[in-house]
Amino acid sequence: MLITRDILNKALEDKMPLFHDGDYIDDDVLYDLFYAQPILKDLPNGKKALRTLIAKSDRNILCAELKERTKSLKKEFEFEKIYYRVKCKSCGKNFSIYITKSQIINRRFKISNHVNISVHHDRYYLFTPAFKELYSIKFGNSYNMYVCESCIDKFISDSMQKAVDFLEKKDKFDWFLSEESLGDWKRELFRIETTYFKLENGVKIEDGKEIRAANGEIWTDEKYP
């Protein structure tokens, strides 16, 4: 069943359960559930206070027939969920992402939860931030742009090849220190680190700076501030 704003408003008016496992919601319902700004509502004492568009008590009622997480000895965690159908920003194909009961009740659903840009074995945690910045340049902010899993995998694979080719250059540290690098996503492939000199009593004294690249190579220079 596709749940529209009219159907949602009728359920809120009648205080009736609405969501069932496998239902789909449209853009307006997604907005009302998670992104609508708080509004002023009257309190019993006559004062006003900010409240979400759909109160938590009402979201509980809407989800009354949508099961919570359950655990059995034979299976991992399972939970019923509703779906939101979107079009991939990259390939243009439609795909669905799920929303759980807990996310609806606590308003914890985020688009970015379904955009996983991370590199396994990113030893110095430099590839991942670089690719996240490149993703934003290419597709838009991960908080409001959907890209399907296969396209994200391809994006990471292609980006890794670009990064590796760049890191093989002998002048990469000169590039990093130049004005040419300003605003470039590849700057995230580097990190400036502080080096320390350890005294006999175990006290550490700052000894200088060095630049580490994502492939582990380090550049140091006495002239570097």
Tab-separated table of C-alpha atoms in Angstrom, residues 21-22 27 29-30 40-41 43 89 114 133 135 137 155 162 164 176-177 197 219:
chain	number	residue	atom	x	y	z
A	21	ASP	CA	5.107	-4.297	7.043
A	22	GLY	CA	5.839	-3.723	3.364
A	27	ASP	CA	7.606	12.261	-0.271
A	29	VAL	CA	4.718	11.578	4.380
A	30	LEU	CA	8.506	11.260	4.673
A	40	LEU	CA	4.086	26.122	18.379
A	41	LYS	CA	1.244	24.364	20.161
A	43	LEU	CA	-0.118	23.618	26.489
A	89	LYS	CA	21.227	10.006	-8.502
A	114	HIS	CA	21.777	4.635	3.602
A	133	GLU	CA	34.190	15.076	-0.118
A	135	TYR	CA	30.936	12.286	-3.337
A	137	ILE	CA	31.123	17.316	-5.270
A	155	PHE	CA	32.149	5.198	-7.077
A	162	LYS	CA	42.207	7.955	-8.975
A	164	VAL	CA	46.240	5.536	-5.968
A	176	PHE	CA	49.789	19.525	-1.196
A	177	LEU	CA	51.812	22.558	-0.070
A	197	PHE	CA	60.832	13.719	21.183
A	219	TRP	CA	57.262	13.954	4.171
